Amino acid sequence: MARIAGKKSRLTWAVHISVALLVVAWLFPTVGLFVSSFRTADQISGSGWWAALFPAEQNEVYRTGDPDDDRVAVGDMFEVKGNIFEGEPRNISSWGVSSRDVSAFAPGETADMGDGETLTLADDGAYVWRGTDDQISGRGQRIFVTALVPPKFSLENYRTILFSGTGQDNMAKAFFNTLTVTIPATIIPIVVAAFAAYALAWMEFPGRALLIAAIVGLLVVPLQLALIPLLRLHLAIGIGKGYMGVWLAHTAFGMPLAIYLLRNYMVGLPRDIIENAKVDGATDFQIFTRIIVPLSFPALASFAIFQFLWTWNDLLVAKVFLIDATGSTTVMTNQIVELLGTRGGNWEILATAAFVSIAVPLAVFFAMQRYLVRGLLAGSVK
Amino acid sequence: MTSLSLKDVSKSYGAVEVLRNIDLDIQQGELIVFVGPSGCGKSTLLRMIAGLEKITGGTLEIDGMVVNDVPPAQRGIAMVFQSYALYPHMTVYDNMAFALKLAGQSRDEVDRAVKSAAETLQLDHLLDRLPKALSGGQRQRVAIGRAIVRDPKVFLFDEPLSNLDAALRVATRIEIAQLKESMPESTMVYVTHDQVEAMTLASRIVVLHGGDIEQFGEPLELYERPANTFVAQFIGSPAMNLVDATVVGTGPSTEVKMPDGGHALVPINSVESDLDTSVKLGVRPEDLRLSEDGEYLVAAKVEIVEALGETTVVYCEPRKDHDAFIVKLPGIHRIEKGTELRLTAAPGKLHLFDSNGESFLYR
Amino acid sequence: MFTENPALLGLMTIVIGVGACLGYFFFSNVILDKVIFPAKGPNAGRNINRANMIRPWLFLFPALFGLTLYLAYPVFETLRLSLTDRDLGGAFVGFENYRKMMNEDKFWEAVRNNLLWLVVVPAASTAFGLLAAQLTDRIRWGNFAKSLIFMPMAISFVGASVIFKLIYDTRPADQNQIGVLNAVWLKFDGGIGSIFTLQLVPTLLLIGFVGIVGYVLWTFVRDFTAGGRNRSVWLLPLQLVMAIGGLWLIWLSIGSIVDIWVTELPYGQPQTWLTISFWNNFFLMVVLIWIQTGFAMVILSAALRGIPEETVEAAIVDGANPFQIFFKIKVPQIMGTIVVVWTTITLTVLKIFDIVFAMTNGQWETQVLANYMYDKLFRASDWGIGSASAIVIMLLVTPILVWNVYNARKEMR
Ligand SMILES: Nc1ncnc2c1ncn2[C@@H]1O[C@H](COP(=O)(O)OP(=O)(O)OP(=O)(O)O)[C@@H](O)[C@H]1O
Ligand SMILES: [Mg+2]
């Protein structure tokens, strides 16, 4: 379109700006979570995450050195000298010596604390505290500082969530549980569906058209309907709640889409190739493994991604078929929902937990986006 | 020795009969070509021989064994598809080795067979490539190579050249002819649309039409002695001209008269009862010449003249006793549109068909 | 023990499960070919044919078994359960469960909210998706932009709920707000700036929206009255629904414009957004729209690219402006795809559970059917009403099911 004569460039700019706005709007929520996961609890509740990217004014409390150790006699007075920042200098905008007025003085000024007791603070944090024997004793003097703090991020939250946390704050187990659910629940349906799709695409038998129609129908059956009958079934045949049940459920629930996607793809493979393989002496099983599977790789990959994302992100199926009263088989989505209930205000935990759970799908997404798009197109546009 | 024999073979899809009572005996070492208009069942017949379509009636024998129910791989055949059907995910080498590996041959045997076939077809330097990195002609050769390595009793080709451009088609056609020569033992069945391919390659040609065999014979036999009007018009280009005529004299030579006054004595035998029946007189465009002595077969008005230099093709107006009449005259002729041409032909070049379209020769 | 370690257990099942699958397919084929119908001896030919008649069913068996047991059977079982009472030992009670359900306010609230979701989410996702597709297709970094807009697709509903809860977070008035929405909200003080951004701009946007909807509607009506052309029977109800929907949207927008100028806004007070009834539904919907827009965009962008360039060029030569090209040339050509996207998102919306469950759990009048059902099944342990509400969801899905099957069968022919 840009090639066409007489087009205004103003419109192009409008397009660029609109797209940029859209992208920012869509990215903003996730970035918020991501940034928050690297901030401490105090930082999170102190300011919005968007402020974390810039240096911020922050109130801090320090103490001078302990008089018992550090004071030296200067004439009949005593002095404690030192630097409150201890090698990590920052710019002080104001300071004070009492919690009632934390910004009473500018850097370099001297605070008079009565009876000749004084404290001088330079803007690099160096201080001099001077007074009588009596005054310079006990604990160190408190100094309230308002300083410009550079952005600071830590991996502390991740350490808690993944390793050191206890109880609900530790996601390591849930992470592995999720993996345990996801991987078999992704691979098994692919194998089963691929064979079925091959039969529906390339083998002649009565009732084939009807079966395909039935699968298209099952494609939209809400899995809500399956919950009770299947839970009852699982309890009745002894599978109960557990991995076995959730694998079976995910396998079956993914089956219509898997068969549909794979069949549509396989039907498009050239008939000649398959017939040639027959002439070459391949059995149906060999045609499937040696010809169909390698050639259907794109379709297999797109379904694998769908199923992976779906099982990884699933909450309902896990809650119904997997997680029992002990909670030892909890998955990440479930644990996050529980955290939302119990630790609703602890954003450092919540944000980190959520980010741990979405990191893997995001990685898969960016690595395999091509196949995901292809699968989506195959699944919904004809 | 008979290599391939079809006895009363037929094929139907449900109620639709696409092939009827096909009888064919093919000798070892022959190259048989199936020709016919699109949809006449050539591919179906070939695929039945291959075992890719079930035979719904009759028997098919390869080397004296009934193979109706034998799966393709065990029939001793190899097939080359129009689309080449190369396995896109396998190298040229693996494509050629696939069947042998499936048959459980040892690595050495496979290697030897593939290498020797590759050499014959000049594919040696391409063995490690994937099909998508090959040109059309190279793919075609791989497809043929894949058939050769299996050392089959019968080669089946389904329009193997139709995806190639004109020049490559000629080159590959000659290659196939040479290939056939180098393997005098093997039988080949070849489907094509292209008459030139059929005429040049075939030892015998099968002309199929609407599920029936119209004629089965050597290429020149089909040209010189077509069994019916269909074959007469199908073989040869431009097609044979047919003119309505009436028999006015019978005997070892048949005398016919055309409605417009034309007249011919055809050296083909006829019997008393043919007298006064209406027949069709056939004459090929290339056999016609301008009459110089007033004796003529047909007089026709010129509509279009195509001067090609070596030949001049004249299209005459259709009339109710014949379709557009085509004349192919050697050399250059300056003929005006609208002139009336008086045309004649050597008696030995004339063909005579009865009202059913059957040739008088085969009665 | 193996079974103690989830990672090992997982690995084992992968090996056993996948191995069993492959083993099943391989050995069943071998048995069929070697034992039951051996391709040898006098009956070789017949045996091969018989084996080939059975083989498809070998390939299909596990899949069909799973589909029947896990999807087909439950539909009927749920229907049966919805007509029985668990407490009475599963006795048949007719429509008693449905009657009880209909008498519950929560149920009607869920139905109302589901309908609201059903109208807003597919429409908004498709509209945003179409916008994003159209815009990104025209710039060089479009693919990059697309990939970012598409990204939420990979994020779980639960993860997205956490993300948006952070946005909707509320702190007491005297603290720094850490939720973006409140932080922005508190920037407004009722002065000129607020009037401009919160009243003037939305009004203008809404007027623009009404304009677009009105324009589209007008073209429809004109097409319609022009009539006479043979059109598909299916299109008629669709157009009718669209016309009614359009009118409703216009009505809603005009109402909102009035609201904007009438309502006193509580400036300066942080809001707990998720507890503001009625509007909180929209705050939940935003989450799903955020996720589904990428889906709509990807598919619509492929469809837009599939439009023959010549038609657009012909329109340019005919003097159409960009808007006319978009609405009159492009959109009609991808109408089929828009319908597909719309129905796909509709299906997702009908089953929406996680977002509501994680964010409000149906409190403050945000209940939806799927969560209502979960509530009944697993908290109230009332299988009867739970199944009845599942059947309601199924009924809502059925038209789409029928339509899909109809199309699939048509295509097969
Ligand atoms: N699966 C089928 N079901 C019904 N009819 C079929 C089927 N396959 C082929 N036919 C019909 O059988 C007839 C012969 O088909 P065939 O493919 O053998 O033609 P052909 O001679 O090879 O034509 P072409 O030269 O175009 O390749 C055609 O009329 C075709 O419509
Ligand atoms: Mg053919």
PDB file of C-alpha atoms in Angstrom, chain A residues 59 93-98 100-106 144 146:
ATOM      1  CA  ASN A  59      13.616   7.422  53.848  1.00  0.00           C
ATOM      2  CA  SER A  93      18.818  15.344  50.021  1.00  0.00           C
ATOM      3  CA  SER A  94      17.936  16.000  53.655  1.00  0.00           C
ATOM      4  CA  TRP A  95      18.257  14.403  57.047  1.00  0.00           C
ATOM      5  CA  GLY A  96      17.218  14.644  60.649  1.00  0.00           C
ATOM      6  CA  VAL A  97      17.852  13.208  64.075  1.00  0.00           C
ATOM      7  CA  SER A  98      14.331  12.728  65.289  1.00  0.00           C
ATOM      8  CA  ARG A 100       9.275  13.658  64.220  1.00  0.00           C
ATOM      9  CA  ASP A 101      11.192  15.694  61.716  1.00  0.00           C
ATOM     10  CA  VAL A 102      13.181  13.473  59.424  1.00  0.00           C
ATOM     11  CA  SER A 103      14.197  16.179  56.993  1.00  0.00           C
ATOM     12  CA  ALA A 104      15.133  19.008  59.286  1.00  0.00           C
ATOM     13  CA  PHE A 105      18.596  19.592  57.875  1.00  0.00           C
ATOM     14  CA  ALA A 106      20.375  19.860  54.606  1.00  0.00           C
ATOM     15  CA  PHE A 144      17.066   9.740  59.513  1.00  0.00           C
ATOM     16  CA  THR A 146      16.181  11.038  52.830  1.00  0.00           C
TER      17      THR A 146
END
